[in-house]
Structures are given as C-alpha cells and as structure tokens.
C-alpha cells in the first residue's frame, strides 16, 4: 500500500539552511505537499509540487522532487526560530480523494 | 472570517462512553475529512465525505462513526468500541477538484479518564 516516510527530528542553528527529506511509494501521485504544524494547532499548507516538476521555489522554501527515487525534500533557507514546528510530507493517492501523510519531522531551531 | 471550527479544544471520555467531536466549515467546501494524530505517527484517515449524505471509510474507521447531513458540518463520534481513543483529532476540508487546497481546523485533543 501507500507509505510516506520521514525522519523524526532535525536540529539546526538559526540562520543555517534546513533540509527535510521524505520518501513515498505511489509513483502515480499527482501532487506532493509540505505542511507545517505548530504546537497544539492544525496543519498549514506550506507548498506543493506537481509530479511533472523537478523543483519549485517560493521565497525561502525550495522543494525538490526526484521521481525516479521517489524522494521529496524541503529546503528552508535562513532558518528562523519561528520555523520550529513539525513538517509533514503528503502524497495524493491516484484515483482517490485521499492524502497520505508521513510521520512528520520535528524541526528545532536553536540560537 | 471563513474557516474550519473544531470544538471542543479538549475533551475527556469515560470508559464505555460515546463522545462527539464537532467540525463546522463556512468555506462552502464539498469534501471533508477526519484524521487522527498520535505522537511519532503521521496523520491517519478515519472517514471522509465528498458530498452531503455520503461518506467513505478511511484506513482506521473501526470504532468511529460520522454523518454528513449538512454541507457545513461533519461530526465524528468516537464510540465505546474504540479502545484506544486518546489522540489529537483533526478535521479538514477542501473544494472539489482542488486537491492541493486542504484546509485544517485547529484540532481536538481527546483523552480517556
């Protein structure tokens, strides 16, 4: 079945770049997404990429997609303390109305 | 302001009790979803509904029930058959045909007394 995997934790220094990685299994996914969750809150859509794209940049965020390896990454440039949160990768399941979420990566930014 | 409202923020359940979590949206979205979040695990889909009076089971529907009598509302009942209900429950919605625009509520934390 479909599965999305992420590492659980990432710790970076303020001002450095953060790279959060994700692998997925459904090669026919149409869209892949990155969501951010702050403590005790719902998820907020950060960005998404269509499956026929390799890269998408949106201000400090860069998404890279390697379809051959089924690997997705989110790079946050100039990471700030306000970026500390849990980041979820998600894939759309082809021919359904469902999204499959990864386990989430907890990003901690220290001064 | 448009959005998704979940209530209550915190809910406690006694053994053998059914409890209902509320989810209301004024975004005029057709599709609504319920997810369960456990620490160290991703979001798991409980139920979803693409249209009024219709809903489908997700991956972990056992012990839960839903209804979709109105477009704006998609309440989730956690029944006594759900033996491990303690979790953070998230409701979401999106317009039909716009897969990337999934909007989430702020969640309900359910705990067992």
mmCIF file of C-alpha atoms in Angstrom:
data_model
loop_
_atom_site.group_PDB
_atom_site.id
_atom_site.type_symbol
_atom_site.label_atom_id
_atom_site.label_comp_id
_atom_site.label_asym_id
_atom_site.label_seq_id
_atom_site.Cartn_x
_atom_site.Cartn_y
_atom_site.Cartn_z
ATOM 1 C CA UNK A 1 0.000 0.000 0.000
ATOM 2 C CA UNK A 2 0.916 3.649 0.029
ATOM 3 C CA UNK A 3 3.542 4.769 2.525
ATOM 4 C CA UNK A 4 5.320 8.039 3.216
ATOM 5 C CA UNK A 5 8.436 8.108 5.378
ATOM 6 C CA UNK A 6 10.321 10.928 7.086
ATOM 7 C CA UNK A 7 12.987 11.186 9.742
ATOM 8 C CA UNK A 8 11.536 12.228 13.105
ATOM 9 C CA UNK A 9 13.874 15.014 14.201
ATOM 10 C CA UNK A 10 16.088 17.748 12.761
ATOM 11 C CA UNK A 11 18.009 20.360 14.714
ATOM 12 C CA UNK A 12 19.631 23.396 13.051
ATOM 13 C CA UNK A 13 21.236 26.652 14.072
ATOM 14 C CA UNK A 14 19.404 29.889 13.373
ATOM 15 C CA UNK A 15 20.470 31.325 10.016
ATOM 16 C CA UNK A 16 21.528 27.966 8.557
ATOM 17 C CA UNK A 17 19.557 26.063 5.913
ATOM 18 C CA UNK A 18 17.306 23.166 6.886
ATOM 19 C CA UNK A 19 16.646 20.221 4.615
ATOM 20 C CA UNK A 20 13.763 17.906 5.441
ATOM 21 C CA UNK A 21 13.536 14.685 3.444
ATOM 22 C CA UNK A 22 10.663 12.400 2.537
ATOM 23 C CA UNK A 23 10.253 9.190 0.550
ATOM 24 C CA UNK A 24 6.966 7.957 -0.879
ATOM 25 C CA UNK A 25 5.760 4.827 -2.634
ATOM 26 C CA UNK A 26 2.925 5.766 -5.005
ATOM 27 C CA UNK A 27 4.697 6.544 -8.273
ATOM 28 C CA UNK A 28 1.441 7.780 -9.816
ATOM 29 C CA UNK A 29 0.847 10.517 -7.224
ATOM 30 C CA UNK A 30 -0.299 13.703 -8.894
ATOM 31 C CA UNK A 31 0.696 16.173 -6.191
ATOM 32 C CA UNK A 32 3.125 16.107 -3.277
ATOM 33 C CA UNK A 33 2.780 18.519 -0.385
ATOM 34 C CA UNK A 34 4.541 20.026 2.583
ATOM 35 C CA UNK A 35 2.504 21.035 5.626
ATOM 36 C CA UNK A 36 3.622 22.794 8.820
ATOM 37 C CA UNK A 37 2.120 22.158 12.251
ATOM 38 C CA UNK A 38 2.785 24.402 15.234
ATOM 39 C CA UNK A 39 2.158 23.076 18.774
ATOM 40 C CA UNK A 40 -1.497 22.312 19.513
ATOM 41 C CA UNK A 41 -2.662 23.544 16.128
ATOM 42 C CA UNK A 42 -3.887 22.223 12.811
ATOM 43 C CA UNK A 43 -1.783 21.814 9.691
ATOM 44 C CA UNK A 44 -0.983 24.699 7.396
ATOM 45 C CA UNK A 45 -0.182 24.090 3.735
ATOM 46 C CA UNK A 46 3.296 25.464 3.012
ATOM 47 C CA UNK A 47 3.796 24.473 -0.576
ATOM 48 C CA UNK A 48 3.118 21.706 -3.059
ATOM 49 C CA UNK A 49 4.620 20.404 -6.272
ATOM 50 C CA UNK A 50 3.014 18.803 -9.281
ATOM 51 C CA UNK A 51 4.504 15.446 -10.159
ATOM 52 C CA UNK A 52 5.840 16.570 -13.565
ATOM 53 C CA UNK A 53 8.054 19.222 -11.933
ATOM 54 C CA UNK A 54 11.574 18.779 -10.539
ATOM 55 C CA UNK A 55 11.793 21.899 -8.443
ATOM 56 C CA UNK A 56 9.633 24.662 -7.043
ATOM 57 C CA UNK A 57 10.853 27.753 -5.213
ATOM 58 C CA UNK A 58 8.718 30.022 -3.054
ATOM 59 C CA UNK A 59 10.649 32.697 -1.141
ATOM 60 C CA UNK A 60 12.744 30.843 1.483
ATOM 61 C CA UNK A 61 11.300 27.454 0.542
ATOM 62 C CA UNK A 62 12.656 25.156 -2.180
ATOM 63 C CA UNK A 63 11.033 21.840 -2.992
ATOM 64 C CA UNK A 64 12.992 19.219 -4.929
ATOM 65 C CA UNK A 65 11.350 16.153 -6.429
ATOM 66 C CA UNK A 66 13.238 13.093 -7.662
ATOM 67 C CA UNK A 67 10.572 10.895 -9.236
ATOM 68 C CA UNK A 68 12.981 8.106 -10.099
ATOM 69 C CA UNK A 69 13.919 7.639 -6.432
ATOM 70 C CA UNK A 70 10.500 8.753 -5.125
ATOM 71 C CA UNK A 71 12.235 11.327 -2.963
ATOM 72 C CA UNK A 72 10.948 14.744 -1.974
ATOM 73 C CA UNK A 73 12.792 17.384 0.008
ATOM 74 C CA UNK A 74 12.015 20.753 1.526
ATOM 75 C CA UNK A 75 14.817 23.245 1.972
ATOM 76 C CA UNK A 76 14.272 26.250 4.236
ATOM 77 C CA UNK A 77 16.867 28.968 3.701
ATOM 78 C CA UNK A 78 17.969 31.237 6.560
ATOM 79 C CA UNK A 79 16.047 29.185 9.131
ATOM 80 C CA UNK A 80 14.470 31.233 11.922
ATOM 81 C CA UNK A 81 13.241 30.282 15.398
ATOM 82 C CA UNK A 82 9.693 30.792 14.104
ATOM 83 C CA UNK A 83 10.280 27.893 11.718
ATOM 84 C CA UNK A 84 10.400 25.478 14.676
ATOM 85 C CA UNK A 85 7.458 23.120 14.098
ATOM 86 C CA UNK A 86 6.566 19.687 12.768
ATOM 87 C CA UNK A 87 6.733 19.383 8.984
ATOM 88 C CA UNK A 88 4.609 16.785 7.196
ATOM 89 C CA UNK A 89 5.129 15.436 3.731
ATOM 90 C CA UNK A 90 1.985 14.127 1.985
ATOM 91 C CA UNK A 91 1.142 12.498 -1.332
ATOM 92 C CA UNK A 92 -2.140 12.382 -3.188
ATOM 93 C CA UNK A 93 -3.304 8.840 -3.888
ATOM 94 C CA UNK A 94 -4.096 8.377 -7.559
ATOM 95 C CA UNK A 95 -7.772 7.938 -8.465
ATOM 96 C CA UNK A 96 -8.925 8.709 -4.934
ATOM 97 C CA UNK A 97 -9.729 11.749 -2.880
ATOM 98 C CA UNK A 98 -7.169 10.867 -0.196
ATOM 99 C CA UNK A 99 -3.877 12.244 1.019
ATOM 100 C CA UNK A 100 -1.325 10.013 2.746
ATOM 101 C CA UNK A 101 0.787 11.789 5.348
ATOM 102 C CA UNK A 102 4.258 10.981 6.605
ATOM 103 C CA UNK A 103 5.166 10.709 10.284
ATOM 104 C CA UNK A 104 6.268 14.331 10.439
ATOM 105 C CA UNK A 105 9.737 15.791 11.100
ATOM 106 C CA UNK A 106 10.137 17.932 14.192
ATOM 107 C CA UNK A 107 12.414 20.854 13.323
ATOM 108 C CA UNK A 108 14.115 22.572 16.227
ATOM 109 C CA UNK A 109 15.960 25.831 15.584
ATOM 110 C CA UNK A 110 18.478 26.953 18.206
ATOM 111 C CA UNK A 111 20.183 30.354 18.518
ATOM 112 C CA UNK B 1 -13.865 35.151 8.679
ATOM 113 C CA UNK B 2 -14.074 31.907 6.711
ATOM 114 C CA UNK B 3 -12.580 28.791 8.157
ATOM 115 C CA UNK B 4 -12.964 25.460 9.866
ATOM 116 C CA UNK B 5 -14.017 25.341 13.508
ATOM 117 C CA UNK B 6 -13.450 22.317 15.686
ATOM 118 C CA UNK B 7 -14.904 22.035 19.155
ATOM 119 C CA UNK B 8 -14.214 21.427 21.896
ATOM 120 C CA UNK B 9 -10.463 22.041 22.062
ATOM 121 C CA UNK B 10 -10.130 19.421 24.827
ATOM 122 C CA UNK B 11 -12.468 16.508 25.541
ATOM 123 C CA UNK B 12 -12.439 13.770 28.144
ATOM 124 C CA UNK B 13 -14.141 10.433 27.760
ATOM 125 C CA UNK B 14 -15.117 7.961 30.437
ATOM 126 C CA UNK B 15 -14.925 4.226 29.869
ATOM 127 C CA UNK B 16 -17.856 2.952 27.811
ATOM 128 C CA UNK B 17 -18.966 6.422 26.765
ATOM 129 C CA UNK B 18 -19.586 7.732 23.267
ATOM 130 C CA UNK B 19 -18.355 11.251 22.554
ATOM 131 C CA UNK B 20 -18.894 13.507 19.532
ATOM 132 C CA UNK B 21 -16.368 15.928 18.093
ATOM 133 C CA UNK B 22 -17.731 18.860 16.139
ATOM 134 C CA UNK B 23 -16.394 20.174 12.826
ATOM 135 C CA UNK B 24 -18.039 23.110 11.041
ATOM 136 C CA UNK B 25 -16.838 24.978 7.944
ATOM 137 C CA UNK B 26 -18.168 28.088 6.241
ATOM 138 C CA UNK B 27 -15.899 27.801 3.208
ATOM 139 C CA UNK B 28 -18.563 26.154 1.042
ATOM 140 C CA UNK B 29 -16.267 23.151 0.598
ATOM 141 C CA UNK B 30 -17.705 19.898 -0.680
ATOM 142 C CA UNK B 31 -15.169 17.450 0.761
ATOM 143 C CA UNK B 32 -14.479 16.988 4.470
ATOM 144 C CA UNK B 33 -12.087 14.682 6.319
ATOM 145 C CA UNK B 34 -11.281 13.388 9.779
ATOM 146 C CA UNK B 35 -7.708 12.462 10.701
ATOM 147 C CA UNK B 36 -6.243 11.045 13.876
ATOM 148 C CA UNK B 37 -2.762 12.100 15.005
ATOM 149 C CA UNK B 38 -0.688 10.111 17.501
ATOM 150 C CA UNK B 39 2.779 11.164 18.715
ATOM 151 C CA UNK B 40 5.518 9.974 16.375
ATOM 152 C CA UNK B 41 2.996 8.849 13.764
ATOM 153 C CA UNK B 42 1.612 10.554 10.732
ATOM 154 C CA UNK B 43 -1.984 11.559 10.272
ATOM 155 C CA UNK B 44 -4.241 8.593 9.676
ATOM 156 C CA UNK B 45 -7.519 8.967 7.814
ATOM 157 C CA UNK B 46 -10.628 7.925 9.737
ATOM 158 C CA UNK B 47 -13.505 8.944 7.433
ATOM 159 C CA UNK B 48 -14.057 11.327 4.556
ATOM 160 C CA UNK B 49 -17.043 12.740 2.730
ATOM 161 C CA UNK B 50 -17.099 14.159 -0.772
ATOM 162 C CA UNK B 51 -20.735 15.241 -0.753
ATOM 163 C CA UNK B 52 -23.694 15.660 1.585
ATOM 164 C CA UNK B 53 -25.287 12.376 2.730
ATOM 165 C CA UNK B 54 -22.312 10.330 1.547
ATOM 166 C CA UNK B 55 -19.088 9.300 3.285
ATOM 167 C CA UNK B 56 -16.379 6.651 2.983
ATOM 168 C CA UNK B 57 -14.242 4.785 5.484
ATOM 169 C CA UNK B 58 -10.601 5.693 5.720
ATOM 170 C CA UNK B 59 -7.782 3.492 6.983
ATOM 171 C CA UNK B 60 -8.827 3.332 10.669
ATOM 172 C CA UNK B 61 -12.635 3.662 10.710
ATOM 173 C CA UNK B 62 -13.307 0.947 13.296
ATOM 174 C CA UNK B 63 -14.779 2.379 16.488
ATOM 175 C CA UNK B 64 -15.781 5.660 14.831
ATOM 176 C CA UNK B 65 -18.912 6.924 13.085
ATOM 177 C CA UNK B 66 -19.743 10.077 11.111
ATOM 178 C CA UNK B 67 -22.680 11.824 9.493
ATOM 179 C CA UNK B 68 -22.927 14.453 6.757
ATOM 180 C CA UNK B 69 -26.446 15.846 6.898
ATOM 181 C CA UNK B 70 -25.346 19.366 6.022
ATOM 182 C CA UNK B 71 -22.561 20.613 3.784
ATOM 183 C CA UNK B 72 -21.118 22.713 6.594
ATOM 184 C CA UNK B 73 -20.950 20.010 9.255
ATOM 185 C CA UNK B 74 -19.129 16.683 9.604
ATOM 186 C CA UNK B 75 -19.298 15.461 13.223
ATOM 187 C CA UNK B 76 -17.226 12.490 14.368
ATOM 188 C CA UNK B 77 -18.459 10.135 17.092
ATOM 189 C CA UNK B 78 -15.882 8.119 18.994
ATOM 190 C CA UNK B 79 -17.759 5.075 20.220
ATOM 191 C CA UNK B 80 -17.046 2.796 23.164
ATOM 192 C CA UNK B 81 -15.790 0.240 20.629
ATOM 193 C CA UNK B 82 -12.695 2.413 20.080
ATOM 194 C CA UNK B 83 -10.437 1.011 22.794
ATOM 195 C CA UNK B 84 -7.588 3.479 22.417
ATOM 196 C CA UNK B 85 -9.210 6.833 21.665
ATOM 197 C CA UNK B 86 -6.606 9.130 23.214
ATOM 198 C CA UNK B 87 -5.254 11.203 20.329
ATOM 199 C CA UNK B 88 -5.368 14.585 18.604
ATOM 200 C CA UNK B 89 -8.197 14.704 16.063
ATOM 201 C CA UNK B 90 -8.011 16.963 13.027
ATOM 202 C CA UNK B 91 -10.813 17.899 10.684
ATOM 203 C CA UNK B 92 -10.090 19.207 7.181
ATOM 204 C CA UNK B 93 -11.980 20.331 4.115
ATOM 205 C CA UNK B 94 -11.344 21.294 0.522
ATOM 206 C CA UNK B 95 -13.249 22.319 -2.598
ATOM 207 C CA UNK B 96 -14.000 19.511 -5.055
ATOM 208 C CA UNK B 97 -11.339 19.067 -7.698
ATOM 209 C CA UNK B 98 -8.730 21.173 -5.922
ATOM 210 C CA UNK B 99 -6.551 18.546 -4.308
ATOM 211 C CA UNK B 100 -3.838 20.864 -3.108
ATOM 212 C CA UNK B 101 -6.054 23.142 -1.062
ATOM 213 C CA UNK B 102 -6.702 21.101 2.085
ATOM 214 C CA UNK B 103 -7.664 23.370 4.978
ATOM 215 C CA UNK B 104 -7.361 22.121 8.561
ATOM 216 C CA UNK B 105 -9.145 23.001 11.770
ATOM 217 C CA UNK B 106 -7.195 23.597 14.974
ATOM 218 C CA UNK B 107 -7.850 20.127 16.369
ATOM 219 C CA UNK B 108 -9.464 18.434 19.378
ATOM 220 C CA UNK B 109 -7.399 16.610 21.994
ATOM 221 C CA UNK B 110 -9.362 13.618 23.299
ATOM 222 C CA UNK B 111 -8.252 11.891 26.486
ATOM 223 C CA UNK B 112 -9.649 8.974 28.444
ATOM 224 C CA UNK B 113 -10.406 9.422 32.151
#
